[in-house]
PQR file of N, CA, C, O and H, with PARSE charges and radii, in Angstrom:
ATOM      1  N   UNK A   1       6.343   2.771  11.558 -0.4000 1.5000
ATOM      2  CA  UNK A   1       6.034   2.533  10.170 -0.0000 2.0000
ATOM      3  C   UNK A   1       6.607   3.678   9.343  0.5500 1.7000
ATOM      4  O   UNK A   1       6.749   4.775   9.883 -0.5500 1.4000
ATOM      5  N   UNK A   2       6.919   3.507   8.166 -0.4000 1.5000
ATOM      6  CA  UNK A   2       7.541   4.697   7.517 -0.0000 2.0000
ATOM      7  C   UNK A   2       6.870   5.251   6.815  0.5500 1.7000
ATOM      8  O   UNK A   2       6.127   4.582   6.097 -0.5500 1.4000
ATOM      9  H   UNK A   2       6.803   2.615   7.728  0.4000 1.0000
ATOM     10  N   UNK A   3       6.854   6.335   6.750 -0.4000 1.5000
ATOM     11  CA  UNK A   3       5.356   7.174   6.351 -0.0000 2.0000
ATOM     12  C   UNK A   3       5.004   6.680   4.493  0.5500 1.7000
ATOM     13  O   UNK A   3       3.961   6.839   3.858 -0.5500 1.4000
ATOM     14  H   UNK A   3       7.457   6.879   7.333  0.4000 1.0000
ATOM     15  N   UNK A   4       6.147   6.147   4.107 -0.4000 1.5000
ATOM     16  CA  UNK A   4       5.395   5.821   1.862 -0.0000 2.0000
ATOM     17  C   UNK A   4       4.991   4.202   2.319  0.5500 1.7000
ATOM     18  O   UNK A   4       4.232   3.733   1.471 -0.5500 1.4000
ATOM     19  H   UNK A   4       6.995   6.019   4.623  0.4000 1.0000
ATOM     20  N   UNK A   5       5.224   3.445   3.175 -0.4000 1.5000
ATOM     21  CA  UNK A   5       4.440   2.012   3.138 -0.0000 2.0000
ATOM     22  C   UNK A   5       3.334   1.778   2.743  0.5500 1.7000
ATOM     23  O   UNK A   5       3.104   0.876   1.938 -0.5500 1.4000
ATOM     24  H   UNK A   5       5.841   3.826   3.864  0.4000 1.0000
ATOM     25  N   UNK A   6       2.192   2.766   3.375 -0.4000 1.5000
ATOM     26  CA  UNK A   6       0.410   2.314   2.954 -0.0000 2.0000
ATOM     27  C   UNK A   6       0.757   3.274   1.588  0.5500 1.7000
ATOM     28  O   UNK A   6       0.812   2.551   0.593 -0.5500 1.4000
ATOM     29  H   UNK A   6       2.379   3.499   4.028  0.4000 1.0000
ATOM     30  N   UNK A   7       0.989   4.609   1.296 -0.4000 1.5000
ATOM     31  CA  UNK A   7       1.010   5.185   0.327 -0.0000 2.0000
ATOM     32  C   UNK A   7       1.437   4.254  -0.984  0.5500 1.7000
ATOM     33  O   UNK A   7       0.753   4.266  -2.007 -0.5500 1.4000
ATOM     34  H   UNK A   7       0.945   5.197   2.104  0.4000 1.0000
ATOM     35  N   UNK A   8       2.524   3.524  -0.862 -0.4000 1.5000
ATOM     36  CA  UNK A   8       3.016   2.231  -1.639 -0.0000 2.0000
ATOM     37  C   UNK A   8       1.807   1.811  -1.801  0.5500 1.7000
ATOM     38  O   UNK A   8       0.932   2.244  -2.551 -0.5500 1.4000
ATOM     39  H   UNK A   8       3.080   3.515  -0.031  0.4000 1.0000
ATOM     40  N   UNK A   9       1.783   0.595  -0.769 -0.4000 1.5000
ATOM     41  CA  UNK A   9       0.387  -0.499  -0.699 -0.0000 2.0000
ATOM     42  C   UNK A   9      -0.987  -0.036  -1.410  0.5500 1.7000
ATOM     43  O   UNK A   9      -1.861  -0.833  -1.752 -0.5500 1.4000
ATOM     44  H   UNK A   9       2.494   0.243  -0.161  0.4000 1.0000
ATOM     45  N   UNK A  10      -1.051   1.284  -1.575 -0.4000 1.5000
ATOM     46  CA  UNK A  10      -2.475   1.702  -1.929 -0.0000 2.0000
ATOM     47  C   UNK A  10      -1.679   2.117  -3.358  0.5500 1.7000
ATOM     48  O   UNK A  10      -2.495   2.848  -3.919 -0.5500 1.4000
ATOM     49  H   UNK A  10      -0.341   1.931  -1.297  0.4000 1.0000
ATOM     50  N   UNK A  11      -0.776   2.038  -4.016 -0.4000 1.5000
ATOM     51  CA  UNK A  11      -0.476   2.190  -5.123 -0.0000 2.0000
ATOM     52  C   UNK A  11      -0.582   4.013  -5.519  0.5500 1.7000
ATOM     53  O   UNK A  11      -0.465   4.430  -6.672 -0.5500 1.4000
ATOM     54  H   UNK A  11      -0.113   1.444  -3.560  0.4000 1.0000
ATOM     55  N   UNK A  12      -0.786   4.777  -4.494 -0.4000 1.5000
ATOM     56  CA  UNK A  12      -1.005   6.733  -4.542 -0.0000 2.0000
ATOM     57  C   UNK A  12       0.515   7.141  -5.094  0.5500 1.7000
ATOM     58  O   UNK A  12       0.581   8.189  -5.736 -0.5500 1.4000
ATOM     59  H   UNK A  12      -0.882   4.439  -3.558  0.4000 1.0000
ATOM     60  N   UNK A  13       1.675   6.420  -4.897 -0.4000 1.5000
ATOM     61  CA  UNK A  13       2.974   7.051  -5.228 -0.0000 2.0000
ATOM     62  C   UNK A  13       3.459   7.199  -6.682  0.5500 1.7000
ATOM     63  O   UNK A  13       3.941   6.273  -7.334 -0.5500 1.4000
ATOM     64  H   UNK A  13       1.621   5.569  -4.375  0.4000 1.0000
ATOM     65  N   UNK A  14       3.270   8.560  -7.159 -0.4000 1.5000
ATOM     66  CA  UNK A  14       4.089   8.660  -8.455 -0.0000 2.0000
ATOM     67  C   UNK A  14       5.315   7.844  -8.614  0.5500 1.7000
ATOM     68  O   UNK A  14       6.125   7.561  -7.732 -0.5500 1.4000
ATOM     69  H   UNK A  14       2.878   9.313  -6.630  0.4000 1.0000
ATOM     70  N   UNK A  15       5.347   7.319 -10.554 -0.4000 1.5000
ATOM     71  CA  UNK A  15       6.535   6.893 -10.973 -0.0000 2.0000
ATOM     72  C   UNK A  15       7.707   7.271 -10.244  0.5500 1.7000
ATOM     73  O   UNK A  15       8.632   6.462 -10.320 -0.5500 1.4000
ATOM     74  H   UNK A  15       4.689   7.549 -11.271  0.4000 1.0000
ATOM     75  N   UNK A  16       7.986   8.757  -9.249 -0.4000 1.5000
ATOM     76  CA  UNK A  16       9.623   8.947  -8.671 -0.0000 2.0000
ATOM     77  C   UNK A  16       9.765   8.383  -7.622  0.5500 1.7000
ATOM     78  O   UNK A  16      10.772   7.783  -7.246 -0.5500 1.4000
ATOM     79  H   UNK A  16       7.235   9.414  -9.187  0.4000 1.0000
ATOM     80  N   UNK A  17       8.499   8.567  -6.908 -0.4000 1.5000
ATOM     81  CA  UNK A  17       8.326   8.302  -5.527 -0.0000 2.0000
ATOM     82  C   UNK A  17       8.386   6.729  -5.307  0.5500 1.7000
ATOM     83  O   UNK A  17       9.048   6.223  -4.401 -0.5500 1.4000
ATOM     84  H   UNK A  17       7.681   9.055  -7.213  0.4000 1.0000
ATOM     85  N   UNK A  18       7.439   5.817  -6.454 -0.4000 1.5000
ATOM     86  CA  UNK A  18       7.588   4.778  -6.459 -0.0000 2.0000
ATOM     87  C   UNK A  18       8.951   3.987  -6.469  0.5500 1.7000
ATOM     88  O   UNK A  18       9.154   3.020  -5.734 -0.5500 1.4000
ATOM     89  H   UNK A  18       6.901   6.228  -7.190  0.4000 1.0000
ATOM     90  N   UNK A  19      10.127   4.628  -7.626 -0.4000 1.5000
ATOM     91  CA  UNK A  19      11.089   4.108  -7.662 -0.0000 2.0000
ATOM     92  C   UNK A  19      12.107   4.091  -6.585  0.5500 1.7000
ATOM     93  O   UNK A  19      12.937   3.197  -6.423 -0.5500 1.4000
ATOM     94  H   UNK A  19       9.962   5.413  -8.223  0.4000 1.0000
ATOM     95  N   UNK A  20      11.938   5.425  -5.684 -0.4000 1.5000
ATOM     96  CA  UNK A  20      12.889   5.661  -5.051 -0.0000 2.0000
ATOM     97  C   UNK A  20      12.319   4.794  -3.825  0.5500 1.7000
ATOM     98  O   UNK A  20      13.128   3.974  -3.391 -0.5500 1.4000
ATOM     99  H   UNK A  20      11.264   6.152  -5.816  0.4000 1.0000
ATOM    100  N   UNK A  21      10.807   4.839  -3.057 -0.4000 1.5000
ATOM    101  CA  UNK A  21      10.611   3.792  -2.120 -0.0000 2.0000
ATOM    102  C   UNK A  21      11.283   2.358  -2.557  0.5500 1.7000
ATOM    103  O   UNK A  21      12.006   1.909  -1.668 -0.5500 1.4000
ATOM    104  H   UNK A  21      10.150   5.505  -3.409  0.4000 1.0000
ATOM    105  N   UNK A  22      11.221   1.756  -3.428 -0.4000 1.5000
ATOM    106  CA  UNK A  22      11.444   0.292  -3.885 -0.0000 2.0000
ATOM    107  C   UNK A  22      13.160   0.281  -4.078  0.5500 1.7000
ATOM    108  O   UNK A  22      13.792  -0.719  -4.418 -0.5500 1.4000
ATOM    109  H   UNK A  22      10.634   2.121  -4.151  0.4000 1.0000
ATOM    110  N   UNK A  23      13.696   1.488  -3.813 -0.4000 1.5000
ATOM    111  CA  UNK A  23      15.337   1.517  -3.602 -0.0000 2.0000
ATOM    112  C   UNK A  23      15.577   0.997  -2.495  0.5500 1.7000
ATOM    113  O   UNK A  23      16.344   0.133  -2.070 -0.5500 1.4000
ATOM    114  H   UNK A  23      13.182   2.300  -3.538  0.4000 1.0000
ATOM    115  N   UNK A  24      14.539   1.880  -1.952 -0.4000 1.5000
ATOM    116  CA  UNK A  24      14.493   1.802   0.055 -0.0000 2.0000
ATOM    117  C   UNK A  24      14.386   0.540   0.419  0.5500 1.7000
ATOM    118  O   UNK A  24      15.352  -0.086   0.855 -0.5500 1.4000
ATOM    119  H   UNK A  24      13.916   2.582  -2.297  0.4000 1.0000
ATOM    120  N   UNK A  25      13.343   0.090   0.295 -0.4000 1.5000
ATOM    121  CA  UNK A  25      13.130  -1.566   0.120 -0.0000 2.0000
ATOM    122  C   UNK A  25      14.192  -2.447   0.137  0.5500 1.7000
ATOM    123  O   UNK A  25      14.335  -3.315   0.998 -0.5500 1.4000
ATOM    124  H   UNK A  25      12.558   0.598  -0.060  0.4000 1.0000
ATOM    125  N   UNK A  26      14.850  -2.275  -0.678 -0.4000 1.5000
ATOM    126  CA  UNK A  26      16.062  -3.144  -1.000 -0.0000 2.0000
ATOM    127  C   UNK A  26      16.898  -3.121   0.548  0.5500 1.7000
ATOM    128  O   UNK A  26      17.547  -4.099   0.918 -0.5500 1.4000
ATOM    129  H   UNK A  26      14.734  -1.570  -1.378  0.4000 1.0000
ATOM    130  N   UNK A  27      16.824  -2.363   1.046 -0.4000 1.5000
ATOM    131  CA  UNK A  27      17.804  -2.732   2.409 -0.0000 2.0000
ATOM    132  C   UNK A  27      17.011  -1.937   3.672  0.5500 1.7000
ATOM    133  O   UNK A  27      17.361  -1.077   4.480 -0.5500 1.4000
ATOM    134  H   UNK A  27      16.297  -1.568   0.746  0.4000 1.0000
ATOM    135  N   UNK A  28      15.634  -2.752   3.390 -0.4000 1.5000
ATOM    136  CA  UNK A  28      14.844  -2.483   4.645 -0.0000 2.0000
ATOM    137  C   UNK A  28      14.043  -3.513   5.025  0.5500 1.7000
ATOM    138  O   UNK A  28      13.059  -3.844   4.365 -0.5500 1.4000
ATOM    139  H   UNK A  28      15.350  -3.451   2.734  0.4000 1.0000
ATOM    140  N   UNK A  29      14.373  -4.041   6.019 -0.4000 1.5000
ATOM    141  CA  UNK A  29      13.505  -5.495   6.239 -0.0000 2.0000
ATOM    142  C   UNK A  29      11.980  -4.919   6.735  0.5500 1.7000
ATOM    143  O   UNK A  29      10.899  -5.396   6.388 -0.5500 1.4000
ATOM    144  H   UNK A  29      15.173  -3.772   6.556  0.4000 1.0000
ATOM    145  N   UNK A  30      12.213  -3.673   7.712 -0.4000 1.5000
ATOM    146  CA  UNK A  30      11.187  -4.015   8.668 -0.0000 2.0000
ATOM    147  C   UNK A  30      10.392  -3.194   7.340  0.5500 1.7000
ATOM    148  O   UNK A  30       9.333  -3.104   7.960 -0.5500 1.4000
ATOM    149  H   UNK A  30      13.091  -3.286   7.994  0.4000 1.0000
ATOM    150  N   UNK A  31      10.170  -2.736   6.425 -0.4000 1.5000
ATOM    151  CA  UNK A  31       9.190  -2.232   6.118 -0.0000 2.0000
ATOM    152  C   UNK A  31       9.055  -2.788   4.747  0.5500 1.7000
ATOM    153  O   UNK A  31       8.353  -2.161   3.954 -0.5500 1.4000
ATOM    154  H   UNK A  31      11.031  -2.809   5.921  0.4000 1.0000
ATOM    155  N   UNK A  32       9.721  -4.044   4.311 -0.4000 1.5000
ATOM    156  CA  UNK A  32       9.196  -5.409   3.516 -0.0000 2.0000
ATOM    157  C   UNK A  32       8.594  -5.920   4.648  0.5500 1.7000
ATOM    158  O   UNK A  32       7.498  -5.380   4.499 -0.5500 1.4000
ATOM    159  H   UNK A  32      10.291  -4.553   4.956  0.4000 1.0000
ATOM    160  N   UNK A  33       8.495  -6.508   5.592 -0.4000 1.5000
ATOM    161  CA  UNK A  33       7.601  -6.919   6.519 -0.0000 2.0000
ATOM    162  C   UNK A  33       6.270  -5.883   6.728  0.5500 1.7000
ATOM    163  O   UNK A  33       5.245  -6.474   6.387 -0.5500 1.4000
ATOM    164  H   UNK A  33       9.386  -6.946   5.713  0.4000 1.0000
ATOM    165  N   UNK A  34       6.083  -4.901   7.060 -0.4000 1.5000
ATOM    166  CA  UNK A  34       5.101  -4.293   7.196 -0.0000 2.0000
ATOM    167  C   UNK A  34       4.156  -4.069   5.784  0.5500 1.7000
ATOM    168  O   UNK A  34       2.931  -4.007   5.887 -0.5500 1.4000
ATOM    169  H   UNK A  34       6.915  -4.421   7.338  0.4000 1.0000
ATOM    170  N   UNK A  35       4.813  -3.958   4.504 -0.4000 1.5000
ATOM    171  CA  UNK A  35       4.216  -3.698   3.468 -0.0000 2.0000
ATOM    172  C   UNK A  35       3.483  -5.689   3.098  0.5500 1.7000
ATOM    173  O   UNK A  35       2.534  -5.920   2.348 -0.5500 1.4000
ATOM    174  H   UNK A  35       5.809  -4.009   4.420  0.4000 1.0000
ATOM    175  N   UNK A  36       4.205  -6.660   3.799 -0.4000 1.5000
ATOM    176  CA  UNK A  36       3.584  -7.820   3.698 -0.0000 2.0000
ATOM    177  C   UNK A  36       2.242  -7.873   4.386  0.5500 1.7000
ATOM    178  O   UNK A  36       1.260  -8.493   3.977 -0.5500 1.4000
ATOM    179  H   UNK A  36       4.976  -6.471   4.408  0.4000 1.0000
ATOM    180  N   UNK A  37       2.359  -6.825   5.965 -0.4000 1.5000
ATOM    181  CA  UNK A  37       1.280  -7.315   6.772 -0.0000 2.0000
ATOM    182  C   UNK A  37      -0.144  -6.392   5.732  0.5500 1.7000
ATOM    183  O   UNK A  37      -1.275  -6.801   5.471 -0.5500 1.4000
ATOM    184  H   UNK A  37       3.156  -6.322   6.297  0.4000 1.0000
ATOM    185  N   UNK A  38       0.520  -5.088   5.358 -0.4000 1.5000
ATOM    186  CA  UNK A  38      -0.823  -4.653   4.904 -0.0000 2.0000
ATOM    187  C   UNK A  38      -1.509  -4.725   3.205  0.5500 1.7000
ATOM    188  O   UNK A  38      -2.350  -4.012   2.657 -0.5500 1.4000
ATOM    189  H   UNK A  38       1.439  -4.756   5.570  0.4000 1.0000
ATOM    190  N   UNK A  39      -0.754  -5.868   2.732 -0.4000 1.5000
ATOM    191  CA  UNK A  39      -1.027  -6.502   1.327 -0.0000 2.0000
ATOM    192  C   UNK A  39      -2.015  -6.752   1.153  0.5500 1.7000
ATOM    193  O   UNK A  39      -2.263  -7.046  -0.017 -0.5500 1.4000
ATOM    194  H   UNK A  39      -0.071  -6.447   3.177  0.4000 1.0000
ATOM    195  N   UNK A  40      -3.252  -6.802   2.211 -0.4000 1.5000
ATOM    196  CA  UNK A  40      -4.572  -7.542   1.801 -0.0000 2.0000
ATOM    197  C   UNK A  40      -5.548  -5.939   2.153  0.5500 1.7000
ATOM    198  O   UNK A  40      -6.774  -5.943   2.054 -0.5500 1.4000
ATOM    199  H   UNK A  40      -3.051  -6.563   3.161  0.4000 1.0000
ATOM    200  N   UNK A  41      -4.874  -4.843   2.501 -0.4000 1.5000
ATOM    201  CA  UNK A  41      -5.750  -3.729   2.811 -0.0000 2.0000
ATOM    202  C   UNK A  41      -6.246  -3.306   1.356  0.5500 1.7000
ATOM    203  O   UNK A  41      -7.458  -3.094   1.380 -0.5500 1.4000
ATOM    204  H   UNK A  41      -3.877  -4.839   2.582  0.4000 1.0000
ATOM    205  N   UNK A  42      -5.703  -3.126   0.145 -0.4000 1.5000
ATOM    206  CA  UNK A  42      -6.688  -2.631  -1.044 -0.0000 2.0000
ATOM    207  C   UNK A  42      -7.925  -3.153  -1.282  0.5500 1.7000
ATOM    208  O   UNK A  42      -8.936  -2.522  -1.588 -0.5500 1.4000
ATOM    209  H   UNK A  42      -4.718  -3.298   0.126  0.4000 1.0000
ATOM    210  N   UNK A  43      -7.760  -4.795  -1.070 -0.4000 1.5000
ATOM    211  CA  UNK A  43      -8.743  -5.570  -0.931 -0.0000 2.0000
ATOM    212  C   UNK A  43      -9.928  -5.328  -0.616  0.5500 1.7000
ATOM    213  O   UNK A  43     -11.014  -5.192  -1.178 -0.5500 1.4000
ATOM    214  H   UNK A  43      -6.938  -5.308  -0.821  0.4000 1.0000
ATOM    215  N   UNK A  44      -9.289  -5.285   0.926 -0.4000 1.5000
ATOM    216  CA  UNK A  44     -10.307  -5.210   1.753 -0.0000 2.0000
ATOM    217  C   UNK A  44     -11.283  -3.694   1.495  0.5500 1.7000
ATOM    218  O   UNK A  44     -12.500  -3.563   1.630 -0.5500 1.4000
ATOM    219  H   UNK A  44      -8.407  -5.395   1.383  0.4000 1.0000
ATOM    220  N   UNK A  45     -10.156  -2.565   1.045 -0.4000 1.5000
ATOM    221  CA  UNK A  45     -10.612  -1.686   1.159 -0.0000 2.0000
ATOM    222  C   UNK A  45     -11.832  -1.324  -0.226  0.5500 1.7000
ATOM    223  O   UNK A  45     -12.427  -0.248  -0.295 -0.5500 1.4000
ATOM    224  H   UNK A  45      -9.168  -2.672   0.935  0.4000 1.0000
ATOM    225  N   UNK A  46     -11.970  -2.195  -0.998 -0.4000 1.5000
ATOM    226  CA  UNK A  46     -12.645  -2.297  -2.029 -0.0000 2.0000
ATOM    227  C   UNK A  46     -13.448  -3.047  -2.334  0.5500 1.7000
ATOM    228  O   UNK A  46     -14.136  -2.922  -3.347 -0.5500 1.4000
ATOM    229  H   UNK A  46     -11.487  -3.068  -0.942  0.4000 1.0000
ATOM    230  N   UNK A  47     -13.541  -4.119  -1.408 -0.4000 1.5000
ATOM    231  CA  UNK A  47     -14.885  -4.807  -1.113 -0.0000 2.0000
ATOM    232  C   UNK A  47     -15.687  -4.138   0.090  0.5500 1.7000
ATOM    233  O   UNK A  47     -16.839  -4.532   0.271 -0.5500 1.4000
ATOM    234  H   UNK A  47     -12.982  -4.221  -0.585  0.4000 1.0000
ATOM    235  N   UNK A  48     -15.119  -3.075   0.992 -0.4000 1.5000
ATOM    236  CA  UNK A  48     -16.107  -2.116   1.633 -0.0000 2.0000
ATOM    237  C   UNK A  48     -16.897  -1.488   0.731  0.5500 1.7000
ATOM    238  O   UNK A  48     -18.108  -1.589   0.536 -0.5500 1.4000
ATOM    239  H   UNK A  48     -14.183  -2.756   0.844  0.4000 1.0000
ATOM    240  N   UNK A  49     -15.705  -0.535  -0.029 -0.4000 1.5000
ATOM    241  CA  UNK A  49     -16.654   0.428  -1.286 -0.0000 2.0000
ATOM    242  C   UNK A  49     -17.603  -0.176  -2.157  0.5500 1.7000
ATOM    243  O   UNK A  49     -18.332   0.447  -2.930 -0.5500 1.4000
ATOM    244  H   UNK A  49     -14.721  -0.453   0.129  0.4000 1.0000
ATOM    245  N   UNK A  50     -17.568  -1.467  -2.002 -0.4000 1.5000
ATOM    246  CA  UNK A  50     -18.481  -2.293  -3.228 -0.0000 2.0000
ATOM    247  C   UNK A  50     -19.889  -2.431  -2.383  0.5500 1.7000
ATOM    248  O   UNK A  50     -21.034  -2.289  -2.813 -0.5500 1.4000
ATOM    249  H   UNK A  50     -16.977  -1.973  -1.374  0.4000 1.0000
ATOM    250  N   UNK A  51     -19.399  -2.790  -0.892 -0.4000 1.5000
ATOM    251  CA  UNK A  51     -20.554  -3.172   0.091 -0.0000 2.0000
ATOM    252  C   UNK A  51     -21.395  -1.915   0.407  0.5500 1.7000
ATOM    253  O   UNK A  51     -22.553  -1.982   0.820 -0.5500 1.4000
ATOM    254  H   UNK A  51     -18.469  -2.905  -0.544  0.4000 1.0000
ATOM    255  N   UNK A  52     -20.758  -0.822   0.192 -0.4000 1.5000
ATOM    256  CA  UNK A  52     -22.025   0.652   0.546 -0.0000 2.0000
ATOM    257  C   UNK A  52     -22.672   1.126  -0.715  0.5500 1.7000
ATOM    258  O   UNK A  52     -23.803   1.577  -0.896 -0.5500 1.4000
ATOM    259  H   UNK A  52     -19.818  -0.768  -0.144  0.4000 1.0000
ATOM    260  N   UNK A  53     -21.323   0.839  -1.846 -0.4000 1.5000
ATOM    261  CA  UNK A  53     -22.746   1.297  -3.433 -0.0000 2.0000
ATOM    262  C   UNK A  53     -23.597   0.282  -2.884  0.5500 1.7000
ATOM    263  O   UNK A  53     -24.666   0.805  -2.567 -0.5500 1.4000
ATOM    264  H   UNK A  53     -20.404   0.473  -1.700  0.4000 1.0000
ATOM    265  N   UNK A  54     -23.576  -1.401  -2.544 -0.4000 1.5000
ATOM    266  CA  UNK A  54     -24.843  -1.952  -3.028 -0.0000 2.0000
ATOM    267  C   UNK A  54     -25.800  -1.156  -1.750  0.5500 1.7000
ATOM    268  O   UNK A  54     -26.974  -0.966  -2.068 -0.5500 1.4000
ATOM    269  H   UNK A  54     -22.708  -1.826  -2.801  0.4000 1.0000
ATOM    270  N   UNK A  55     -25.326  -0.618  -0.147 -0.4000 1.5000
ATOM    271  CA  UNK A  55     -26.116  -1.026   0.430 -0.0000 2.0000
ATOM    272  C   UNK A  55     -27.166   0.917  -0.210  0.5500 1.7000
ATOM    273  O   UNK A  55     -28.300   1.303   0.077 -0.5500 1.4000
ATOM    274  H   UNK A  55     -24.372  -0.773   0.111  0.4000 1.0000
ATOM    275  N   UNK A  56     -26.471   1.343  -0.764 -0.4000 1.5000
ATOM    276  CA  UNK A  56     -26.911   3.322  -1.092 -0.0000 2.0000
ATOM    277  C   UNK A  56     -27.830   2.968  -2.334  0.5500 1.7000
ATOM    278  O   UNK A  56     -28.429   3.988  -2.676 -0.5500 1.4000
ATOM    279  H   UNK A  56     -25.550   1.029  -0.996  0.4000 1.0000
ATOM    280  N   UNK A  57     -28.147   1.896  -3.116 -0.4000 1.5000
ATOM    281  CA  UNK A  57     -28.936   1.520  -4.044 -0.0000 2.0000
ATOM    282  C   UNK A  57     -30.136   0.651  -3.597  0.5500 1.7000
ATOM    283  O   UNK A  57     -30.948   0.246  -4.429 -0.5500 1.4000
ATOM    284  H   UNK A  57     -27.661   1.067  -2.838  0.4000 1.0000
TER
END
């Protein structure tokens, strides 16, 4: 995996960093494929955080 994929996916990459990964992109299959497999991790990762405020209240 290439180390800016989840950093991408979780949206953490500054405006430079962002542009220059999405250069990368352009002539990288395997990590348009990998950034497909982990498309549903913010998600997920934010209906956890939703599930411990309710369960800490």
């Amino acid at each position: 995996m290439h180390p800016e994929v989840a950093a991408y996916v979780l949206g953490v990459l500054d405006d430079d960093e962002t542009e220059r990964f999405e250069r990368h992109l352009d002539g990288c299959a395997d990590c348009r494929r990998e950034i497909q497999e982990l498309q549903e991790v913010p998600a997920a990762l934010d209906e956890l955080k939703e599930q411990s405020s309710r369960v800490d209240d």
